[in-house]
mmCIF file of C-alpha atoms and ligand atoms in Angstrom:
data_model
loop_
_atom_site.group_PDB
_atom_site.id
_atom_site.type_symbol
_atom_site.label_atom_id
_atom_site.label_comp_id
_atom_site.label_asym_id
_atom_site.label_seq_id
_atom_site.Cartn_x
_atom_site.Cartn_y
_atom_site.Cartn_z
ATOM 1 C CA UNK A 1 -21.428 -6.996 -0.742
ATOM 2 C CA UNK A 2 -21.350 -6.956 3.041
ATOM 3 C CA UNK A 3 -18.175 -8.772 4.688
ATOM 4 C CA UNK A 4 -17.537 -7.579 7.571
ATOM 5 C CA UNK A 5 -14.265 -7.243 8.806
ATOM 6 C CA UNK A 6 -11.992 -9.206 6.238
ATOM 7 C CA UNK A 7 -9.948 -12.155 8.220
ATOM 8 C CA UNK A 8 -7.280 -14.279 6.921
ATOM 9 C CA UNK A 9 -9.593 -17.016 6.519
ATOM 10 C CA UNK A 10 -11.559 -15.096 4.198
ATOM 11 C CA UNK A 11 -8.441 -14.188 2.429
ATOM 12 C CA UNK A 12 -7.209 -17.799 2.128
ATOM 13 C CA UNK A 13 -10.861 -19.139 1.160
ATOM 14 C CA UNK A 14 -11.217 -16.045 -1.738
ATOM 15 C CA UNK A 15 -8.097 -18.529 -3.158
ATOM 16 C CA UNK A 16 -9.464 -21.694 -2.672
ATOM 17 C CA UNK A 17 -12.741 -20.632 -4.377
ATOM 18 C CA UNK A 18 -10.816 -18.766 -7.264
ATOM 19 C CA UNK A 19 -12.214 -15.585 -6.393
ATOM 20 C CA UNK A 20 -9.777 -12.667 -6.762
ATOM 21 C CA UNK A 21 -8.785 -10.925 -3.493
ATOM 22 C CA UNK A 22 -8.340 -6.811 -4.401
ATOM 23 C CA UNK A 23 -5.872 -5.057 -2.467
ATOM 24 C CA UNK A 24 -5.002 -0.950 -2.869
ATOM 25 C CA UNK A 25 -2.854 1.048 -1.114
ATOM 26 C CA UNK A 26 -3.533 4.343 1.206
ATOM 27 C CA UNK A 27 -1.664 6.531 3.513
ATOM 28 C CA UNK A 28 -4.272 8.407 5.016
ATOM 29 C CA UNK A 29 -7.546 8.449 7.106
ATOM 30 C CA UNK A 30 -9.631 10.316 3.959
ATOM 31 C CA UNK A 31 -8.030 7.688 1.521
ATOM 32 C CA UNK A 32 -8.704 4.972 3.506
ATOM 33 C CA UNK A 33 -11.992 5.434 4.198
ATOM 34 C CA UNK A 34 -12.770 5.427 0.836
ATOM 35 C CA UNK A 35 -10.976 1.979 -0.407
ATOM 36 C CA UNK A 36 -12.496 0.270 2.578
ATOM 37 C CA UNK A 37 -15.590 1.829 1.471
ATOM 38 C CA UNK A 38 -15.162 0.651 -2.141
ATOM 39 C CA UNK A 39 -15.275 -2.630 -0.743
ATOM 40 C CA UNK A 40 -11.776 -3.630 -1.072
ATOM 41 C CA UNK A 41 -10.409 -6.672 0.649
ATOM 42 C CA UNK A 42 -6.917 -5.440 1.757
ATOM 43 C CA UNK A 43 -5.462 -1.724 2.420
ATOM 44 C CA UNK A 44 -1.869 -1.520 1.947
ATOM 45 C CA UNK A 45 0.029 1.049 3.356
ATOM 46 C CA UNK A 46 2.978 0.753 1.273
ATOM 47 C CA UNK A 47 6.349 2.467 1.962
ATOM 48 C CA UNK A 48 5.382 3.970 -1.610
ATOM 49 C CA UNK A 49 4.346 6.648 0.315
ATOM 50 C CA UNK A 50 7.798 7.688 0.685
ATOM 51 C CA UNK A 51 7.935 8.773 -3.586
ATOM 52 C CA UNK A 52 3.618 9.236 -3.923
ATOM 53 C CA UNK A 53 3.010 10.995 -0.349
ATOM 54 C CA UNK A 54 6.764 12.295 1.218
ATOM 55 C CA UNK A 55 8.556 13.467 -1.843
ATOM 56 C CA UNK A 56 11.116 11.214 -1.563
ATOM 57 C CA UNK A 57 13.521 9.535 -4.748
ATOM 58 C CA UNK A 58 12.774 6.194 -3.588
ATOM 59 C CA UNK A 59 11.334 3.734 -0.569
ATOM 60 C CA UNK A 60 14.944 3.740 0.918
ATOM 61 C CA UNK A 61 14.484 6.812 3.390
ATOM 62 C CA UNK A 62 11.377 5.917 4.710
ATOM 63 C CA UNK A 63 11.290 5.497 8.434
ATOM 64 C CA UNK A 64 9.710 3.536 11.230
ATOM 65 C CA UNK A 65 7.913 6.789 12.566
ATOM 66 C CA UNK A 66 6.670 7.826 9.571
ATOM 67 C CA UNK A 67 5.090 4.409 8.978
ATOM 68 C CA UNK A 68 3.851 4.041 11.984
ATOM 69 C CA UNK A 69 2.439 7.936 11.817
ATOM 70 C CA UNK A 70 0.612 6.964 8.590
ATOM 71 C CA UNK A 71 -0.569 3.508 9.798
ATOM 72 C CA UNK A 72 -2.277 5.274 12.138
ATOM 73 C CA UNK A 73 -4.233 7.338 10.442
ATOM 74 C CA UNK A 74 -5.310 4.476 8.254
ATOM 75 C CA UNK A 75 -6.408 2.825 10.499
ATOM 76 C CA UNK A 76 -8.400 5.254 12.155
ATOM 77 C CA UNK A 77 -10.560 5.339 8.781
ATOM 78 C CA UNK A 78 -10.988 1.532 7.949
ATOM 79 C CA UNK A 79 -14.098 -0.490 9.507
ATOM 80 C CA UNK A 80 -13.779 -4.003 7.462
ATOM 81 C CA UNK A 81 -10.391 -4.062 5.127
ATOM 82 C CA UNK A 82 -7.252 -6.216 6.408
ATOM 83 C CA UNK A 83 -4.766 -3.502 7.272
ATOM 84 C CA UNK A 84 -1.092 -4.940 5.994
ATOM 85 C CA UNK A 85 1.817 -2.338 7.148
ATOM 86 C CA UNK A 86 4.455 -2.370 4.986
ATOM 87 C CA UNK A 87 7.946 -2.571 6.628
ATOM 88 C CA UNK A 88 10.476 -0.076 5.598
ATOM 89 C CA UNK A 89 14.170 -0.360 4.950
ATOM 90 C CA UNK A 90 16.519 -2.026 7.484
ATOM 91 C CA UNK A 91 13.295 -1.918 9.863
ATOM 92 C CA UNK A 92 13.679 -5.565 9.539
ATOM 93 C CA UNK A 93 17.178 -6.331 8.026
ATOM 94 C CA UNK A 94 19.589 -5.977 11.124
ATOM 95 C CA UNK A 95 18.330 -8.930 13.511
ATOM 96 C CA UNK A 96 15.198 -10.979 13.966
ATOM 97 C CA UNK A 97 14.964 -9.770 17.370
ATOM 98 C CA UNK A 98 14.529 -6.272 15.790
ATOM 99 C CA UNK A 99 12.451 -7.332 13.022
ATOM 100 C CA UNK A 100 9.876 -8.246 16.063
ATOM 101 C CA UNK A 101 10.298 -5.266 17.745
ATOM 102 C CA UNK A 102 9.609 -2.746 14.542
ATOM 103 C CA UNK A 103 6.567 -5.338 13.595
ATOM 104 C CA UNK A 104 5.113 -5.310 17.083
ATOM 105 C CA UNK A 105 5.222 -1.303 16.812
ATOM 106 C CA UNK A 106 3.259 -1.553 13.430
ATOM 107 C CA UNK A 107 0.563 -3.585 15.528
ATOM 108 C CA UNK A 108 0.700 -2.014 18.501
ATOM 109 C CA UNK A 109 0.772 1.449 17.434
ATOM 110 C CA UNK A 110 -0.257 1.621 14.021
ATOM 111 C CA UNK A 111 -2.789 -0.825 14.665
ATOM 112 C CA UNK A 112 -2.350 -3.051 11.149
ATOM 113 C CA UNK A 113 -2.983 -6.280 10.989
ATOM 114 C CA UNK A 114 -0.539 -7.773 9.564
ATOM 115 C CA UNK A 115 3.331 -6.607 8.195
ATOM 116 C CA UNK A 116 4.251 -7.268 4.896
ATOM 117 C CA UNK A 117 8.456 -7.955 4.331
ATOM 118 C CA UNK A 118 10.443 -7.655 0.772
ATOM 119 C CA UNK A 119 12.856 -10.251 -0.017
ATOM 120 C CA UNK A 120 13.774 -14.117 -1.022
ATOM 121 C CA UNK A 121 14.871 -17.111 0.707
ATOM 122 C CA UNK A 122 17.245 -14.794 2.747
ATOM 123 C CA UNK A 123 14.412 -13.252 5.004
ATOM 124 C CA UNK A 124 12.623 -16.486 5.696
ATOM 125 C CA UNK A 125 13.998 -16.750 8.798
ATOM 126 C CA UNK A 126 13.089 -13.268 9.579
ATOM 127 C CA UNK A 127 9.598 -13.740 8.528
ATOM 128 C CA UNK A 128 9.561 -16.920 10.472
ATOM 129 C CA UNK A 129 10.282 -14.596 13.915
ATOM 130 C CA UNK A 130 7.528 -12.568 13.223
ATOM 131 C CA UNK A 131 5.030 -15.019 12.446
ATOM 132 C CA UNK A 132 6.432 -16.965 15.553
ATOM 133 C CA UNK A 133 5.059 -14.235 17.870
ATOM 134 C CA UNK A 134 1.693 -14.378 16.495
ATOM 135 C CA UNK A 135 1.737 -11.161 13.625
ATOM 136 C CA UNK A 136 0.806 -12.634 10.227
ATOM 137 C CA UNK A 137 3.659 -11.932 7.566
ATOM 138 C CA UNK A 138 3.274 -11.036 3.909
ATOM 139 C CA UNK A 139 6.173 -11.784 1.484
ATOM 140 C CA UNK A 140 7.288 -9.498 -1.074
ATOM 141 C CA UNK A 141 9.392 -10.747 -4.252
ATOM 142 C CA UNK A 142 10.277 -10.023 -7.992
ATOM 143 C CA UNK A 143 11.118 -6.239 -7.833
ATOM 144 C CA UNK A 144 11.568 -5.302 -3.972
ATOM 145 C CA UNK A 145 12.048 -1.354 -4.240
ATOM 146 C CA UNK A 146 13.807 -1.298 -1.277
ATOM 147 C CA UNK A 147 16.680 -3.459 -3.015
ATOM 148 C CA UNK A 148 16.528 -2.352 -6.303
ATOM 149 C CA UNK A 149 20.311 -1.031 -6.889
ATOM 150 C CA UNK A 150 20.734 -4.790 -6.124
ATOM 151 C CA UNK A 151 18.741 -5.617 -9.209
ATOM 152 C CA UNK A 152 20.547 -3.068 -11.481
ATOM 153 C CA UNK A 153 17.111 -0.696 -11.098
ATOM 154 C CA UNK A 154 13.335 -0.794 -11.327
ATOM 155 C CA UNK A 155 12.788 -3.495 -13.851
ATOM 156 C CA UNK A 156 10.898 -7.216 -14.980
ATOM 157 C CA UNK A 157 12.375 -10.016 -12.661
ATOM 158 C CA UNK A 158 13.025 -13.865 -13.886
ATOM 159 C CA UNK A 159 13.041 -13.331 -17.775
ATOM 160 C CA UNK A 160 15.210 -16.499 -17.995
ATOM 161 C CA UNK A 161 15.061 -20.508 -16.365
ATOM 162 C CA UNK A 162 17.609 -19.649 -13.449
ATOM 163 C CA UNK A 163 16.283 -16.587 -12.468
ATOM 164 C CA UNK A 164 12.472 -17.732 -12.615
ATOM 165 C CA UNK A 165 13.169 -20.666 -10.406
ATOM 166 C CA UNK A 166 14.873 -18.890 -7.947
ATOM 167 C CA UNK A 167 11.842 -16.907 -7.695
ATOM 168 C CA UNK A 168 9.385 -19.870 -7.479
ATOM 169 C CA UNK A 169 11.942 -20.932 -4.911
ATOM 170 C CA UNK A 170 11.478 -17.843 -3.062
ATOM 171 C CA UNK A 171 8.152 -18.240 -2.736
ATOM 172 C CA UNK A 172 8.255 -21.698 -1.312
ATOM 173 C CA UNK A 173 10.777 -20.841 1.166
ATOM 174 C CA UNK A 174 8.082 -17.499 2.876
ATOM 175 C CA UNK A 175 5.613 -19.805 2.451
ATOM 176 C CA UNK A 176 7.087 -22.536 4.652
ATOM 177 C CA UNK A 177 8.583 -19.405 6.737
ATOM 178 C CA UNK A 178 4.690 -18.629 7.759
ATOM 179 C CA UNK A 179 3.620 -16.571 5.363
ATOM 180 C CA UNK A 180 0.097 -16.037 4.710
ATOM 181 C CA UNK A 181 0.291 -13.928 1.344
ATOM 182 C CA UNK A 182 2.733 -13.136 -1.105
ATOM 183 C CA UNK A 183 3.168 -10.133 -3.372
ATOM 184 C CA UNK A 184 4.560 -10.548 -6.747
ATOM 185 C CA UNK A 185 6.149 -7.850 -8.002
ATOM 186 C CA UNK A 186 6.795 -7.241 -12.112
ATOM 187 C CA UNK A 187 7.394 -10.394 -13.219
ATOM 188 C CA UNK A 188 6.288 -12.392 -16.225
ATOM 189 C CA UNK A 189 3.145 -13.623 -16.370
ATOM 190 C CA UNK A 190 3.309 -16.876 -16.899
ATOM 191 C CA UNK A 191 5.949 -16.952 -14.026
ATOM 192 C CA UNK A 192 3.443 -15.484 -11.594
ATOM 193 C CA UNK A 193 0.772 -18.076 -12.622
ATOM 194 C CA UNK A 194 3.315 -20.763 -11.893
ATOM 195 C CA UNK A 195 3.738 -19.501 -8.614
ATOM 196 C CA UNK A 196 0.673 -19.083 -8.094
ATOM 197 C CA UNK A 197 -0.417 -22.493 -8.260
ATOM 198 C CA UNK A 198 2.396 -23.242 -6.757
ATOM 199 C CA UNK A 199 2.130 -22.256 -3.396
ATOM 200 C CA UNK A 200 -0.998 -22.768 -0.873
ATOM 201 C CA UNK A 201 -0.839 -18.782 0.128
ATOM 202 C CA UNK A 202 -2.696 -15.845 -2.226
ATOM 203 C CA UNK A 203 -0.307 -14.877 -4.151
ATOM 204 C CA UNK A 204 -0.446 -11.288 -4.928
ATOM 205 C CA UNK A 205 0.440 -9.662 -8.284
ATOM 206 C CA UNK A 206 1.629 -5.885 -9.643
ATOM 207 C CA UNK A 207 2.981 -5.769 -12.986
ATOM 208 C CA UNK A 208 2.636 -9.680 -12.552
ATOM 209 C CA UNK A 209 -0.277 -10.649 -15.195
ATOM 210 C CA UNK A 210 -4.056 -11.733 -14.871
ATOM 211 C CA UNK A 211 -3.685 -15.191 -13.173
ATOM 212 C CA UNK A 212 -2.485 -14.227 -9.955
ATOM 213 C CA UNK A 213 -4.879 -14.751 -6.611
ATOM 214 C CA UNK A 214 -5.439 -11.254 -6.630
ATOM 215 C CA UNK A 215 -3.698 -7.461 -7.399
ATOM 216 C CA UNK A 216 -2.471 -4.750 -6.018
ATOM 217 C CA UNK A 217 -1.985 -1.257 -7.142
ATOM 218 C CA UNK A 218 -1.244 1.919 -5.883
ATOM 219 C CA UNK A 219 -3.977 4.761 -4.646
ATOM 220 C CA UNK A 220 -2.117 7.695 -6.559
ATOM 221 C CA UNK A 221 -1.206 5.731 -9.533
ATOM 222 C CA UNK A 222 -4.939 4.260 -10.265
ATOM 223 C CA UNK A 223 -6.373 7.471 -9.173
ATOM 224 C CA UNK A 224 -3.992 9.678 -11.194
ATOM 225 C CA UNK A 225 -2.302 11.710 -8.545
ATOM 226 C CA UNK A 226 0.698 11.336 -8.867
ATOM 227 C CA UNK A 227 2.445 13.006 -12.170
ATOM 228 C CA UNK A 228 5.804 12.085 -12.434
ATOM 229 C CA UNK A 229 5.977 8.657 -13.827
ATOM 230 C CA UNK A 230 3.280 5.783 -14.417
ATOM 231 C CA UNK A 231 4.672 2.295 -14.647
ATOM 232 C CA UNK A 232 3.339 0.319 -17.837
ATOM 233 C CA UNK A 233 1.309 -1.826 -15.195
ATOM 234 C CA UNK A 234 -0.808 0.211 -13.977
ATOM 235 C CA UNK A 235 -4.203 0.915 -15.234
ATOM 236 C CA UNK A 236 -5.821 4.269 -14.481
ATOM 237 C CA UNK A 237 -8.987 4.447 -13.298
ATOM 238 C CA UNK A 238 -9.193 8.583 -12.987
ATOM 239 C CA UNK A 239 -7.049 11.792 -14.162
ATOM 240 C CA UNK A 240 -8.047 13.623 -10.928
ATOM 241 C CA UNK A 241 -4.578 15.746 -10.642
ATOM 242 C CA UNK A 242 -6.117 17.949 -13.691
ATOM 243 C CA UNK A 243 -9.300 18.141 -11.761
ATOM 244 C CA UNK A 244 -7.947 19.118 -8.536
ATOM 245 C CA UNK A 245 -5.552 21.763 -10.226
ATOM 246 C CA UNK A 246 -8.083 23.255 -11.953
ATOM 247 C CA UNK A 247 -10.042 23.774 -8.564
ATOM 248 C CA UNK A 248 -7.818 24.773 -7.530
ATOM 249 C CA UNK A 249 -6.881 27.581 -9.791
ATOM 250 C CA UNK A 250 -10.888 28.402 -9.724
ATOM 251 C CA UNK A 251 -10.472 28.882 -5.985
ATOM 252 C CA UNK A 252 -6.965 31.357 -6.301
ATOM 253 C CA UNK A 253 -9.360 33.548 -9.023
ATOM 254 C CA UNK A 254 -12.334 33.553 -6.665
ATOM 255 C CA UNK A 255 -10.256 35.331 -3.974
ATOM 256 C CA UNK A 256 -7.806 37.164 -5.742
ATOM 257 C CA UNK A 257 -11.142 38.993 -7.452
ATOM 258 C CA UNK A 258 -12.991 38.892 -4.250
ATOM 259 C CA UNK A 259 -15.885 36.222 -5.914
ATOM 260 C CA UNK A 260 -15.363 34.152 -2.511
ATOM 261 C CA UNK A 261 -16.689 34.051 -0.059
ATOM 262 C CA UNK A 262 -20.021 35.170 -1.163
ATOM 263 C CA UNK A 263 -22.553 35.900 1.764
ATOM 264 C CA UNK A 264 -23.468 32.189 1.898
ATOM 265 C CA UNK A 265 -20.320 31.646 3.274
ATOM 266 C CA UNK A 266 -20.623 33.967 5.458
ATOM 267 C CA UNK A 267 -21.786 34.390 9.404
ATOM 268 C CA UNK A 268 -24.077 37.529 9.575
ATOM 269 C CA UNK A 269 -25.148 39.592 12.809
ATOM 270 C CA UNK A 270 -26.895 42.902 12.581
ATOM 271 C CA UNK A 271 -25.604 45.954 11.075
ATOM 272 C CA UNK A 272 -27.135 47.951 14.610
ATOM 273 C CA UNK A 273 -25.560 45.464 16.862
ATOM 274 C CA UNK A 274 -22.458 46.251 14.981
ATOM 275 C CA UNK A 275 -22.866 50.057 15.602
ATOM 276 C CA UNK A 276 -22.873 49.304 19.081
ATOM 277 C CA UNK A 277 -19.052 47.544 19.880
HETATM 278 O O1 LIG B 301 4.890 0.043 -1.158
HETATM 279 C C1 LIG B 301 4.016 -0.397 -1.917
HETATM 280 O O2 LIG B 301 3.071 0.292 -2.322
HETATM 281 C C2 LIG B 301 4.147 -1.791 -2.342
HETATM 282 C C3 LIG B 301 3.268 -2.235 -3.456
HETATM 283 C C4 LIG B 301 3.809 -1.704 -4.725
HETATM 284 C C5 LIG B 301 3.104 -3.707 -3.481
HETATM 285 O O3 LIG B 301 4.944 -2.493 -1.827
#
């Protein structure tokens, strides 16, 4: 299906129209290129690239630069996906006036289209700043990685009444804020479908069941890249990091025995003209 470049009226019409809006993360211009050309609505790059991409134990560490570093290169290889730039820790946290500094840098720079924020009712006046200069904001609740020795670890968000509602009250409080999406992040699923027709905005959903606008996942995990854990949510679509390995080990014979490069590789000039250097 031809789009075009994906706006957020298309995004807000996919809901309207029950269609499902797909949204995958990438860090990279190779990456990127190919989940814009798989047709996918919205390219996240996720601070997940801190654990998947940099190595790092969690999101925590990552910083502005290296955001804006990879944002850059993503967009450098998408044509028609909506480019969301996902804001790291304390990027956003200190002061509004900050928050629209670091998000105007993600536009500016990284050339995204749009910033996406983690938290409750407690950043909707931070999400309100950013909207109020004109970059469109996309909520984050349930699990926020960022926050997660807050939540006692990486686990399933409003099990019981209180804690449900005071998710579904998050929601309503980004969406008034400005919001124009919201990601949902491991929670039940009949909480997420709740939400879901709760608010106006898509509403987004990882580890958050089947009836959300739309889902999210990331590149490594669906791909199978990245080997040392796999959340129960994710579905792979690939095993390529025994592919790639074994490549690789094909390519470490080749020249160890001398098998590569064979003359086809190879630039040839005349054995004469050799002679005469
Ligand atoms: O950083 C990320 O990849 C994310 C998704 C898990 C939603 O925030």
């Amino acid at each position: 299906m031809v789009k075009g470049k994906i706006t957020l009226d298309y995004l807000r019409n996919k809901k309207n129209t029950g269609h499902k809006i797909t949204m995958m993360t990438a860090y990279d211009y190779s990456s990127a290129r190919l989940v814009d050309e798989a047709g996918i609505d919205v390219v996240l790059v996720g601070d997940s690239l801190g654990m998947v991409v940099l190595g790092y134990d969690s999101t925590v560490p990552v910083t502005m630069d290296e955001m804006v570093h990879h944002l850059k290169a993503v967009s450098r290889g998408v044509k028609n996906s909506f480019i969301i730039g996902d804001m790291p820790f304390m990027s956003y946290h200190v002061s509004r006036e900050k928050a629209v500094e670091n998000a105007g840098r993600f536009i500016k720079e990284g050339r995204c289209d749009a910033v996406k924020i983690e938290g409750g009712s407690k950043m909707a006046p931070i999400v309100q700043a950013v909207v109020d200069v004109g970059i469109p904001v996309c909520g984050h609740i349930g699990l926020t990685p960022q926050t997660a020795t807050m939540l006692s670890g990486f686990k399933v968000q409003g099990q019981d009444k209180d804690s449900a509602s005071e998710l579904l009250t998050f929601a309503r409080d980004i969406e008034d804020a400005g919001a124009f999406m919201i990601v949902m992040e491991c929670i039940p699923d009949l909480l997420a479908k709740r939400i879901a027709e709760e608010v106006s905005i898509p509403a987004i959903g990882i580890g958050a069941g089947a009836d959300c606008d739309g889902q999210v996942l990331v590149y490594h995990d669906v791909l199978g890249l990245f080997e040392r854990f796999t959340p129960k949510f994710v579905k792979r679509y690939a095993d390529l990091a025994p592919v790639i390995k074994e490549a690789l080990i094909r390519y470490r014979n080749d020249v160890e025995t001398g098998s590569f490069p064979g003359p086809e590789h190879c630039f040839h000039m005349k054995s004469d003209d050799v002679d005469k250097i």
